[in-house]
Coordinates of C-alpha atoms in Angstrom, one line a residue:
M1 CA -20.1 -53.8 -74.9
T2 CA -18.4 -50.6 -74.5
L3 CA -19.3 -47.2 -76.4
L4 CA -17.3 -44.8 -78.3
I5 CA -17.5 -41.0 -77.6
G6 CA -16.4 -39.4 -80.6
I7 CA -15.6 -35.6 -80.8
P8 CA -15.2 -34.0 -84.0
L9 CA -13.9 -30.2 -84.6
E10 CA -16.7 -28.1 -85.0
T11 CA -17.0 -26.7 -88.8
T12 CA -19.1 -23.8 -88.5
T13 CA -17.5 -20.5 -89.1
A14 CA -14.9 -19.0 -86.2
E15 CA -15.9 -21.3 -83.5
R16 CA -13.6 -22.4 -81.1
R17 CA -15.2 -24.4 -78.5
V18 CA -14.9 -28.0 -78.4
A19 CA -17.6 -30.6 -76.8
S20 CA -14.9 -31.9 -74.6
V21 CA -11.8 -31.2 -72.7
P22 CA -8.8 -33.3 -71.9
E23 CA -9.7 -33.5 -67.8
V24 CA -14.0 -34.7 -68.9
V25 CA -12.1 -36.9 -70.9
E26 CA -10.8 -38.8 -67.8
K27 CA -13.8 -38.9 -66.3
L28 CA -15.7 -40.4 -69.2
I29 CA -12.8 -43.4 -69.8
K30 CA -13.9 -43.9 -66.0
L31 CA -17.7 -44.4 -66.9
G32 CA -16.9 -47.1 -69.0
F33 CA -16.4 -45.7 -72.4
A34 CA -14.2 -45.2 -74.6
V35 CA -13.7 -41.5 -76.5
A36 CA -11.9 -40.7 -79.6
V37 CA -11.0 -36.9 -80.7
Q38 CA -10.5 -35.5 -84.5
S39 CA -6.7 -34.4 -84.4
G40 CA -7.0 -30.5 -84.5
A41 CA -10.4 -30.2 -82.6
G42 CA -9.0 -28.2 -79.3
V43 CA -6.8 -26.0 -80.8
G44 CA -9.0 -23.2 -81.0
A45 CA -9.6 -24.0 -77.2
N46 CA -5.6 -24.5 -76.4
F47 CA -6.2 -28.0 -76.2
G48 CA -3.6 -29.7 -78.4
D49 CA -3.7 -33.3 -79.6
D50 CA -1.1 -34.7 -76.6
D51 CA -3.4 -33.5 -74.2
Y52 CA -6.2 -35.6 -75.2
R53 CA -3.3 -38.3 -75.3
A54 CA -2.2 -38.2 -72.6
A55 CA -6.0 -37.9 -70.5
G56 CA -6.6 -41.5 -72.3
A57 CA -8.2 -40.7 -75.6
E58 CA -7.4 -41.8 -79.2
V59 CA -7.2 -39.3 -81.5
V60 CA -8.1 -39.8 -85.2
A61 CA -7.1 -37.6 -88.3
T62 CA -10.6 -37.5 -90.2
A63 CA -13.9 -36.7 -89.7
A64 CA -15.0 -39.1 -91.4
E65 CA -13.4 -41.7 -89.9
L66 CA -14.6 -39.9 -86.3
W67 CA -18.4 -40.4 -87.4
A68 CA -17.9 -43.3 -88.8
R69 CA -16.3 -44.8 -85.8
S70 CA -18.8 -43.4 -82.6
D71 CA -21.2 -44.4 -81.7
I72 CA -22.3 -40.8 -79.4
V73 CA -20.7 -37.9 -80.6
F74 CA -20.4 -35.0 -78.8
K75 CA -20.8 -31.1 -80.6
V76 CA -21.3 -28.3 -79.6
R77 CA -23.2 -26.7 -82.9
P78 CA -26.2 -28.2 -84.6
P79 CA -24.5 -30.8 -87.2
G80 CA -24.5 -29.8 -90.9
S81 CA -25.6 -31.9 -93.5
E82 CA -22.3 -32.9 -94.4
E83 CA -21.4 -34.2 -90.6
V84 CA -25.2 -36.1 -90.9
A85 CA -24.5 -37.9 -94.2
L86 CA -21.1 -39.6 -91.9
M87 CA -23.1 -40.6 -88.9
R88 CA -23.0 -43.9 -88.2
E89 CA -26.6 -45.4 -88.9
G90 CA -28.4 -45.9 -85.3
G91 CA -25.7 -43.5 -83.6
T92 CA -26.4 -41.3 -80.8
L93 CA -26.4 -36.9 -80.8
I94 CA -25.8 -35.0 -78.1
G95 CA -25.4 -31.2 -77.8
F96 CA -27.4 -28.2 -79.3
V97 CA -29.8 -28.7 -81.8
W98 CA -32.7 -26.2 -81.7
P99 CA -35.3 -28.6 -83.0
A100 CA -37.9 -25.8 -83.3
Q101 CA -35.5 -23.6 -85.9
N102 CA -34.0 -27.0 -87.5
P103 CA -37.0 -29.5 -88.6
E104 CA -34.5 -30.3 -92.2
L105 CA -31.9 -31.4 -89.9
M106 CA -34.3 -32.9 -87.7
Q107 CA -35.5 -35.0 -90.3
Q108 CA -32.1 -35.6 -91.6
L109 CA -31.5 -37.3 -88.5
A110 CA -34.1 -39.0 -87.8
G111 CA -33.5 -40.7 -91.2
K112 CA -30.4 -42.0 -89.5
H113 CA -32.7 -43.9 -87.4
A114 CA -30.7 -41.8 -85.0
T115 CA -30.9 -41.1 -81.1
V116 CA -30.8 -37.1 -80.5
L117 CA -30.3 -35.8 -77.1
A118 CA -31.0 -31.7 -77.5
I119 CA -28.7 -29.8 -74.8
D120 CA -31.0 -27.1 -76.0
S121 CA -33.8 -28.9 -74.3
L122 CA -33.4 -30.0 -70.9
P123 CA -36.4 -29.2 -69.0
R124 CA -34.6 -25.8 -66.7
T125 CA -37.4 -25.9 -64.4
L126 CA -35.8 -29.2 -63.0
S127 CA -33.7 -29.0 -59.9
R128 CA -31.7 -31.7 -60.6
A129 CA -31.2 -30.9 -63.8
Q130 CA -29.1 -27.1 -63.2
K131 CA -26.0 -29.8 -63.3
M132 CA -26.5 -30.2 -67.1
D133 CA -27.8 -27.2 -68.2
A134 CA -25.5 -25.8 -70.8
L135 CA -27.8 -22.7 -72.1
T136 CA -26.7 -21.5 -68.2
S137 CA -23.4 -22.0 -68.9
M138 CA -22.9 -20.3 -71.9
A139 CA -25.3 -17.6 -71.3
S140 CA -23.3 -16.7 -68.6
I141 CA -19.9 -16.6 -70.1
S142 CA -21.6 -14.5 -73.3
G143 CA -22.7 -11.5 -71.0
Y144 CA -19.6 -11.8 -69.4
R145 CA -17.6 -11.2 -72.3
A146 CA -20.6 -9.0 -73.8
V147 CA -19.6 -6.1 -71.1
I148 CA -15.7 -6.6 -72.4
E149 CA -16.6 -6.4 -75.5
A150 CA -18.6 -2.9 -74.9
A151 CA -15.8 -1.8 -73.0
H152 CA -13.2 -2.5 -76.0
A153 CA -15.5 -0.4 -78.6
F154 CA -16.0 2.5 -75.7
G155 CA -14.2 5.5 -75.5
R156 CA -13.2 6.0 -72.2
F157 CA -13.1 3.9 -68.7
L158 CA -16.4 2.6 -67.4
N159 CA -15.1 3.8 -63.8
G160 CA -15.2 7.5 -62.4
Q161 CA -11.8 8.5 -61.7
V162 CA -10.4 11.6 -59.8
T163 CA -6.6 12.6 -61.9
A164 CA -5.1 15.8 -61.7
A165 CA -5.4 15.7 -65.0
G166 CA -9.5 16.5 -64.9
K167 CA -12.3 14.1 -62.8
I168 CA -13.8 11.0 -65.4
P169 CA -17.6 10.1 -64.7
P170 CA -18.5 6.5 -64.6
A171 CA -20.3 4.8 -67.4
K172 CA -23.9 4.6 -67.3
V173 CA -24.6 1.1 -68.9
F174 CA -28.3 -0.3 -69.5
I175 CA -28.7 -3.5 -70.0
A176 CA -31.9 -5.0 -71.5
G177 CA -33.1 -8.3 -70.0
A178 CA -32.0 -9.7 -67.2
G179 CA -32.0 -13.7 -67.5
V180 CA -28.6 -15.3 -67.1
A181 CA -27.2 -14.0 -69.6
G182 CA -28.5 -10.0 -68.4
L183 CA -27.0 -10.9 -64.6
A184 CA -23.4 -12.1 -65.7
A185 CA -23.1 -8.7 -67.5
I186 CA -25.0 -6.6 -65.2
G187 CA -22.5 -8.6 -62.0
T188 CA -19.5 -7.6 -64.5
A189 CA -19.8 -3.9 -65.5
A190 CA -21.1 -3.4 -61.9
S191 CA -17.6 -4.9 -60.8
L192 CA -15.5 -2.4 -63.5
G193 CA -17.5 0.0 -61.6
A194 CA -20.2 1.6 -64.2
I195 CA -23.3 2.7 -63.3
V196 CA -25.7 0.1 -64.2
R197 CA -29.4 -0.2 -64.8
A198 CA -31.8 -3.0 -65.9
N199 CA -35.3 -3.6 -67.2
D200 CA -36.9 -7.3 -67.5
T201 CA -40.9 -8.5 -67.9
R202 CA -39.9 -10.4 -64.8
A203 CA -40.7 -8.5 -61.8
E204 CA -39.5 -11.2 -59.3
V205 CA -35.5 -10.1 -60.9
A206 CA -35.5 -7.5 -59.6
D207 CA -34.2 -8.2 -56.5
Q208 CA -31.6 -10.3 -58.3
V209 CA -30.2 -6.9 -60.2
K210 CA -29.9 -4.9 -57.0
S211 CA -27.7 -7.9 -55.2
L212 CA -25.3 -7.3 -58.2
G213 CA -25.1 -3.5 -57.7
G214 CA -27.5 -2.4 -60.7
E215 CA -30.4 -0.3 -60.4
F216 CA -34.3 -2.4 -61.6
V217 CA -36.2 0.0 -63.9
K218 CA -39.7 -0.7 -63.9
V219 CA -41.9 -0.1 -66.8
D220 CA -44.7 2.0 -66.3
Y221 CA -47.5 -1.0 -66.8
E222 CA -48.9 -3.3 -64.8
E223 CA -48.5 -6.9 -66.5
E224 CA -46.7 -10.1 -65.1
G225 CA -44.1 -11.1 -67.7
S226 CA -43.0 -14.8 -66.7
G227 CA -43.6 -17.3 -69.5
G228 CA -42.4 -20.4 -67.6
G229 CA -39.2 -22.6 -67.6
G230 CA -37.2 -19.7 -66.5
Y231 CA -38.0 -17.7 -69.8
A232 CA -40.3 -14.0 -70.3
K233 CA -43.5 -14.1 -72.2
V234 CA -44.7 -12.2 -75.3
M235 CA -45.7 -9.3 -73.8
S236 CA -49.3 -7.0 -74.9
E237 CA -49.1 -4.2 -76.9
G238 CA -50.1 -1.8 -74.7
F239 CA -47.4 -2.9 -72.3
Q240 CA -44.4 -3.1 -75.0
Q241 CA -45.8 0.8 -75.8
A242 CA -44.2 1.7 -72.5
Q243 CA -41.5 -0.3 -72.5
R244 CA -40.5 1.5 -76.0
A245 CA -41.0 4.9 -73.8
M246 CA -38.9 3.5 -71.1
Y247 CA -36.2 2.5 -73.6
A248 CA -36.2 5.5 -75.8
Q249 CA -35.0 7.8 -72.8
Q250 CA -32.6 5.7 -71.6
A251 CA -30.9 5.6 -74.4
K252 CA -30.1 8.9 -74.3
D253 CA -28.8 8.8 -71.2
A254 CA -26.9 5.6 -71.2
D255 CA -23.3 5.4 -72.7
I256 CA -23.6 1.9 -73.3
I257 CA -26.5 -0.5 -74.1
I258 CA -26.1 -4.3 -74.2
T259 CA -29.3 -6.2 -75.0
T260 CA -30.2 -10.2 -73.8
A261 CA -33.8 -10.2 -74.8
L262 CA -35.0 -13.9 -76.1
I263 CA -37.6 -16.3 -76.4
P264 CA -36.4 -19.9 -77.9
G265 CA -38.4 -20.4 -81.2
K266 CA -39.1 -16.9 -82.1
P267 CA -37.4 -13.5 -83.9
A268 CA -35.7 -11.6 -81.5
P269 CA -37.8 -8.8 -80.5
K270 CA -37.0 -5.2 -81.3
L271 CA -36.1 -3.4 -78.5
I272 CA -33.4 -0.4 -79.8
T273 CA -35.2 1.2 -82.7
A274 CA -33.1 3.5 -85.6
E275 CA -34.5 6.8 -83.8
M276 CA -33.2 5.8 -80.3
V277 CA -29.8 5.0 -81.9
Q278 CA -29.8 8.4 -83.2
S279 CA -30.5 9.8 -79.8
M280 CA -27.9 8.7 -78.2
K281 CA -24.5 10.5 -77.6
P282 CA -21.6 10.0 -80.0
G283 CA -19.2 7.4 -78.9
S284 CA -21.6 5.4 -77.2
V285 CA -22.1 1.4 -77.9
I286 CA -24.8 -1.1 -78.4
V287 CA -23.7 -4.8 -77.9
D288 CA -27.0 -7.1 -79.2
M289 CA -26.8 -10.3 -77.8
A290 CA -29.8 -11.4 -80.0
A291 CA -28.3 -10.9 -83.0
E292 CA -28.1 -15.0 -84.6
Q293 CA -31.7 -14.4 -84.1
G294 CA -32.2 -11.4 -85.9
G295 CA -31.1 -8.8 -83.4
N296 CA -32.8 -6.9 -80.6
C297 CA -32.3 -3.3 -82.3
E298 CA -33.3 -2.0 -86.0
L299 CA -29.7 -2.0 -86.9
T300 CA -27.8 -4.5 -85.8
V301 CA -26.1 -6.1 -88.5
P302 CA -25.5 -10.2 -87.4
G303 CA -21.9 -11.4 -86.7
E304 CA -20.0 -7.7 -87.3
A305 CA -19.4 -4.7 -85.7
V306 CA -21.3 -1.7 -87.6
V307 CA -21.3 2.2 -86.4
R308 CA -24.2 3.9 -87.2
H309 CA -25.3 7.7 -86.2
G310 CA -21.8 7.8 -84.5
V311 CA -23.3 4.6 -81.9
T312 CA -21.1 0.8 -82.2
I313 CA -23.2 -1.8 -83.0
V314 CA -21.9 -5.0 -82.1
G315 CA -23.9 -7.8 -83.8
Y316 CA -21.2 -10.7 -82.5
T317 CA -23.2 -14.1 -82.6
D318 CA -19.8 -15.9 -80.8
L319 CA -19.3 -14.7 -77.5
A320 CA -19.4 -17.9 -75.5
S321 CA -16.8 -18.7 -78.0
R322 CA -14.3 -16.0 -77.9
L323 CA -13.6 -17.2 -74.5
A324 CA -13.3 -21.1 -76.0
R325 CA -11.1 -22.8 -73.1
Q326 CA -13.6 -21.4 -70.8
S327 CA -16.7 -22.4 -72.2
S328 CA -15.4 -25.6 -73.2
T329 CA -14.6 -26.5 -69.9
L330 CA -18.2 -25.5 -68.7
Y331 CA -19.8 -27.2 -71.6
G332 CA -17.4 -30.5 -71.4
N333 CA -19.0 -31.1 -68.0
N334 CA -22.6 -30.2 -68.6
L335 CA -22.2 -32.9 -71.2
L336 CA -20.6 -35.2 -68.7
R337 CA -23.6 -34.9 -65.9
V338 CA -25.5 -36.1 -68.9
V339 CA -23.8 -39.0 -69.7
E340 CA -24.0 -39.5 -66.4
E341 CA -27.5 -39.6 -65.7
L342 CA -27.5 -42.1 -69.1
C343 CA -25.1 -44.6 -67.8
K344 CA -25.8 -44.8 -63.9
T345 CA -24.1 -48.4 -64.2
K346 CA -21.1 -46.9 -65.5
D347 CA -20.5 -49.9 -67.4
G348 CA -19.6 -47.7 -70.4
T349 CA -23.2 -48.2 -72.1
I350 CA -26.0 -46.0 -71.6
N351 CA -30.0 -46.0 -71.2
V352 CA -32.1 -43.2 -72.6
D353 CA -34.9 -43.9 -69.6
F354 CA -38.2 -41.8 -70.9
D355 CA -39.4 -42.5 -67.2
D356 CA -36.6 -39.4 -66.4
D357 CA -38.3 -36.2 -67.1
A358 CA -34.8 -34.7 -67.6
I359 CA -33.9 -36.9 -70.3
R360 CA -37.5 -37.4 -71.7
G361 CA -36.9 -34.0 -72.0
L362 CA -33.6 -33.5 -73.7
T363 CA -34.5 -36.4 -75.8
V364 CA -35.8 -35.1 -79.3
I365 CA -35.3 -37.9 -81.8
K366 CA -35.5 -41.6 -80.2
E367 CA -34.3 -44.7 -82.8
G368 CA -35.6 -42.8 -85.3
N369 CA -38.6 -41.4 -83.8
I370 CA -39.0 -37.6 -83.5
T371 CA -40.2 -37.3 -79.8
W372 CA -40.0 -33.6 -79.7
P373 CA -42.1 -31.7 -77.8
P374 CA -42.4 -34.0 -75.2
P375 CA -45.1 -34.1 -72.6
P376 CA -45.6 -31.9 -70.0
I377 CA -43.9 -32.4 -66.5
K378 CA -46.4 -33.6 -64.2
Q379 CA -46.2 -31.9 -61.6
P380 CA -47.1 -33.3 -57.7
A381 CA -50.1 -33.0 -56.5
A382 CA -50.8 -30.2 -54.5
A383 CA -51.5 -31.3 -50.6
P384 CA -54.7 -30.5 -49.4
K385 CA -55.8 -27.4 -47.7
Q386 CA -55.9 -27.7 -43.9
Q387 CA -59.2 -26.4 -42.5
T388 CA -57.6 -23.2 -41.1
P389 CA -60.3 -22.1 -37.5
P390 CA -61.0 -18.4 -37.9
P391 CA -59.2 -16.3 -35.5
A392 CA -60.4 -16.0 -32.1
A393 CA -62.0 -12.5 -31.5
T394 CA -59.5 -9.7 -30.0
V395 CA -60.5 -7.4 -26.8
A396 CA -58.8 -4.5 -27.5
K397 CA -56.9 -3.6 -24.4
P398 CA -57.0 0.3 -23.4
K399 CA -53.4 1.7 -22.8
G400 CA -51.3 1.0 -19.7
H401 CA -52.7 -2.8 -19.2
G402 CA -50.7 -5.6 -20.2
H403 CA -48.0 -5.8 -22.8
G404 CA -47.9 -8.1 -25.8
A405 CA -44.9 -8.9 -28.5
G406 CA -43.3 -5.5 -29.1
E407 CA -45.6 -4.0 -27.2
P408 CA -43.7 -1.9 -24.1
M409 CA -44.2 -2.3 -20.6
S410 CA -46.4 -0.4 -18.7
A411 CA -45.0 1.5 -16.3
K412 CA -47.0 -0.6 -13.4
A413 CA -45.2 -3.6 -14.4
L414 CA -41.9 -2.2 -14.6
A415 CA -41.8 -0.9 -11.7
T416 CA -42.8 -4.4 -9.8
V417 CA -40.1 -6.4 -12.0
F418 CA -37.3 -3.7 -10.3
G419 CA -39.1 -4.1 -6.8
L420 CA -38.4 -7.5 -6.9
G421 CA -35.1 -7.1 -8.3
A422 CA -34.2 -5.0 -5.2
L423 CA -35.3 -7.6 -3.2
V424 CA -33.5 -10.1 -4.6
F425 CA -30.0 -7.9 -4.4
L426 CA -31.3 -7.1 -0.9
L427 CA -31.6 -10.6 0.6
V428 CA -28.2 -11.4 -1.5
G429 CA -26.4 -8.6 0.2
Q430 CA -28.1 -9.8 3.9
F431 CA -26.6 -13.1 3.9
A432 CA -24.1 -13.8 0.6
P433 CA -20.0 -13.7 2.1
A434 CA -18.2 -10.0 0.3
A435 CA -16.1 -12.5 -1.7
F436 CA -19.4 -14.1 -3.7
L437 CA -20.9 -10.5 -3.6
S438 CA -18.7 -8.8 -5.9
H439 CA -18.5 -11.8 -8.3
F440 CA -22.2 -12.2 -8.1
T441 CA -22.1 -7.8 -9.1
V442 CA -20.1 -8.4 -12.1
F443 CA -22.1 -11.5 -13.3
V444 CA -25.2 -9.3 -12.7
L445 CA -23.9 -6.4 -14.4
A446 CA -22.4 -8.1 -17.7
C447 CA -25.4 -9.9 -18.3
F448 CA -27.6 -7.0 -18.2
V449 CA -24.5 -5.0 -20.5
G450 CA -24.8 -8.1 -23.3
Y451 CA -28.2 -8.3 -23.1
M452 CA -28.8 -4.3 -23.6
V453 CA -26.3 -4.8 -26.5
V454 CA -27.9 -7.4 -28.4
W455 CA -31.1 -6.4 -28.0
N456 CA -31.2 -2.8 -29.9
V457 CA -29.0 -4.3 -32.7
T458 CA -30.7 -4.9 -35.9
P459 CA -31.7 -8.7 -36.3
S460 CA -29.5 -9.0 -39.6
L461 CA -26.2 -8.0 -37.8
H462 CA -27.0 -10.9 -34.6
T463 CA -24.3 -13.7 -35.8
P464 CA -21.7 -10.7 -36.3
L465 CA -22.6 -8.9 -33.2
M466 CA -22.2 -12.3 -31.1
S467 CA -19.4 -13.3 -32.2
V468 CA -17.6 -9.9 -30.8
T469 CA -19.7 -10.4 -27.4
N470 CA -18.1 -13.6 -26.9
A471 CA -14.8 -12.3 -27.2
I472 CA -14.7 -9.4 -25.8
S473 CA -17.2 -10.4 -22.4
S474 CA -14.7 -13.3 -22.0
I475 CA -14.5 -12.6 -18.1
I476 CA -13.4 -16.1 -17.6
A477 CA -9.9 -15.3 -19.2
I478 CA -9.7 -12.7 -15.8
G479 CA -10.5 -15.5 -13.7
A480 CA -8.5 -18.1 -15.2
L481 CA -5.1 -15.5 -14.9
V482 CA -5.9 -14.8 -11.6
Q483 CA -5.5 -18.5 -10.9
V484 CA -2.5 -19.3 -12.8
A485 CA -0.7 -16.5 -11.7
P486 CA 2.3 -17.3 -8.9
P487 CA 0.8 -16.7 -5.4
L488 CA 1.9 -13.4 -3.8
D489 CA 5.4 -13.3 -1.6
G490 CA 3.7 -14.6 2.4
A491 CA 1.0 -16.2 0.9
A492 CA 0.0 -19.0 3.4
V493 CA 0.5 -22.5 1.6
G494 CA -4.1 -22.9 1.9
D495 CA -4.2 -20.1 -0.1
R496 CA -2.6 -21.3 -3.2
P497 CA -4.8 -23.3 -5.7
S498 CA -4.6 -27.1 -5.9
G499 CA -3.4 -29.0 -8.9
L500 CA -6.7 -29.5 -10.2
I501 CA -7.8 -25.9 -10.0
L502 CA -4.5 -25.2 -11.5
G503 CA -5.1 -27.7 -14.5
L504 CA -9.0 -26.4 -15.0
A505 CA -7.8 -23.0 -15.1
V506 CA -4.8 -23.4 -17.6
G507 CA -8.0 -25.7 -19.7
A508 CA -10.4 -22.9 -19.5
L509 CA -7.8 -20.1 -20.2
A510 CA -6.5 -22.4 -23.8
L511 CA -10.9 -22.2 -24.2
T512 CA -11.1 -18.4 -23.7
A513 CA -8.2 -17.7 -26.4
V514 CA -10.0 -20.0 -28.9
N515 CA -13.3 -18.3 -28.2
M516 CA -11.4 -14.8 -28.5
F517 CA -9.6 -15.2 -31.8
G518 CA -12.6 -17.5 -33.1
G519 CA -15.0 -14.7 -32.7
F520 CA -13.0 -12.0 -34.2
A521 CA -12.2 -14.3 -37.7
V522 CA -15.9 -15.3 -37.6
T523 CA -17.3 -11.2 -37.8
R524 CA -14.4 -10.7 -40.1
R525 CA -16.1 -13.4 -42.2
M526 CA -19.7 -12.5 -41.9
L527 CA -19.3 -8.8 -42.2
A528 CA -18.1 -9.3 -45.8
M529 CA -21.0 -10.6 -46.7
F530 CA -22.6 -7.2 -46.0
R531 CA -19.8 -5.3 -48.1
K532 CA -20.0 -4.8 -52.0

């Protein structure tokens, strides 16, 4: 039996997102499902009812009809009590649920004998689960939008400029938390020309911050901050004191602060105090991305932008929804990947397989039975460590005897190598034809120059350098041109190249041209990777 997927209009105030978009609806239909969309569900994301009809979906007039008929319901926000009441008995719900924060909702859904897959409970440590990770998708959009909101509230350019009217310094942006949202904010602010600094309790993200153009600010306190599952952990009181001191220093210097610190299931930690806000320059901006969970700033008002001590504090809880079309598209793709895992037979039915770690983690209620929290994921057994023999004792060699890796060649060995090389050249000069000797000399010099050019370059640049040397060292082109060129007047018939030689010369010329132009093309692409 073909199951019907229902996509209702989101009822949360100011929520513009929709759980699926027309291009995803087409793919759901190809998997064997029927799709129904409540009229007006996609208007906030600029998707009209006609767009869904063109994709093959049925447009339903009311939420009551949609919930009653749908076997599977896609949602963005957790359903309200009224929506749960409309849900059909034994139906399936896929979307954000937040089971730790919504115990009453869990009981209501269990009372409906529903099967619920909470997209926020996906085990993010599984590499194959990345395609279903809606938390990452929405966080990246929110981080981008946070910078846009900060720039809108800020009184001047983010990038520095020198104009005839005066010099404009670049804005200084400090980002607290370098998770997915923080990294997106770092990249966006840096691309707009701001001076970006960031901090995170997880030391391993420092390289990611630098790669996006930011500067990692370290807390002067040694403690590991990774809490597993891709999240940070709650730090000790000693670390928090050192962190507050660092934040107080950054607040005095920063023009914009963006906070992203949030641990699922717990209130947002207070990182920015009222005293820190008061120490900021008038006209500064704070964007509190944790406002929905109470905020990282003591003066944040969830859902509003307020001015305190001359500082604008943005506490919007709908940052992803402010880019509704983009976020709906990414979210719809995430849910599509979930359905693909549930419907591997592509026959319009689903199988909630608890042997699949990703599906088991997602499933918080199965047929009315609360299955959250899931059991820990079984890690593969570690391979037994091989017994390594003790390192052999090394005997120190006096300088000037032998040469190991990275050691310069001794004077005696260098003299021997040059002596043998001179002997070889002498033999070649005595017995080889004069024409061969000239070509051999050019060949040896080319090898020597090529070796010296490549050897003395940083290893990270070897590939672009090799592509250039391949292009500029194509001496084959010269030989081919000599053979292809018309013979001089009065040349003997035997001096003219045969048809085979001429054909080989033309082929060599074509291949060399490809090598030369391709070498420079590869070089440009490789060097572009090293530029900001």
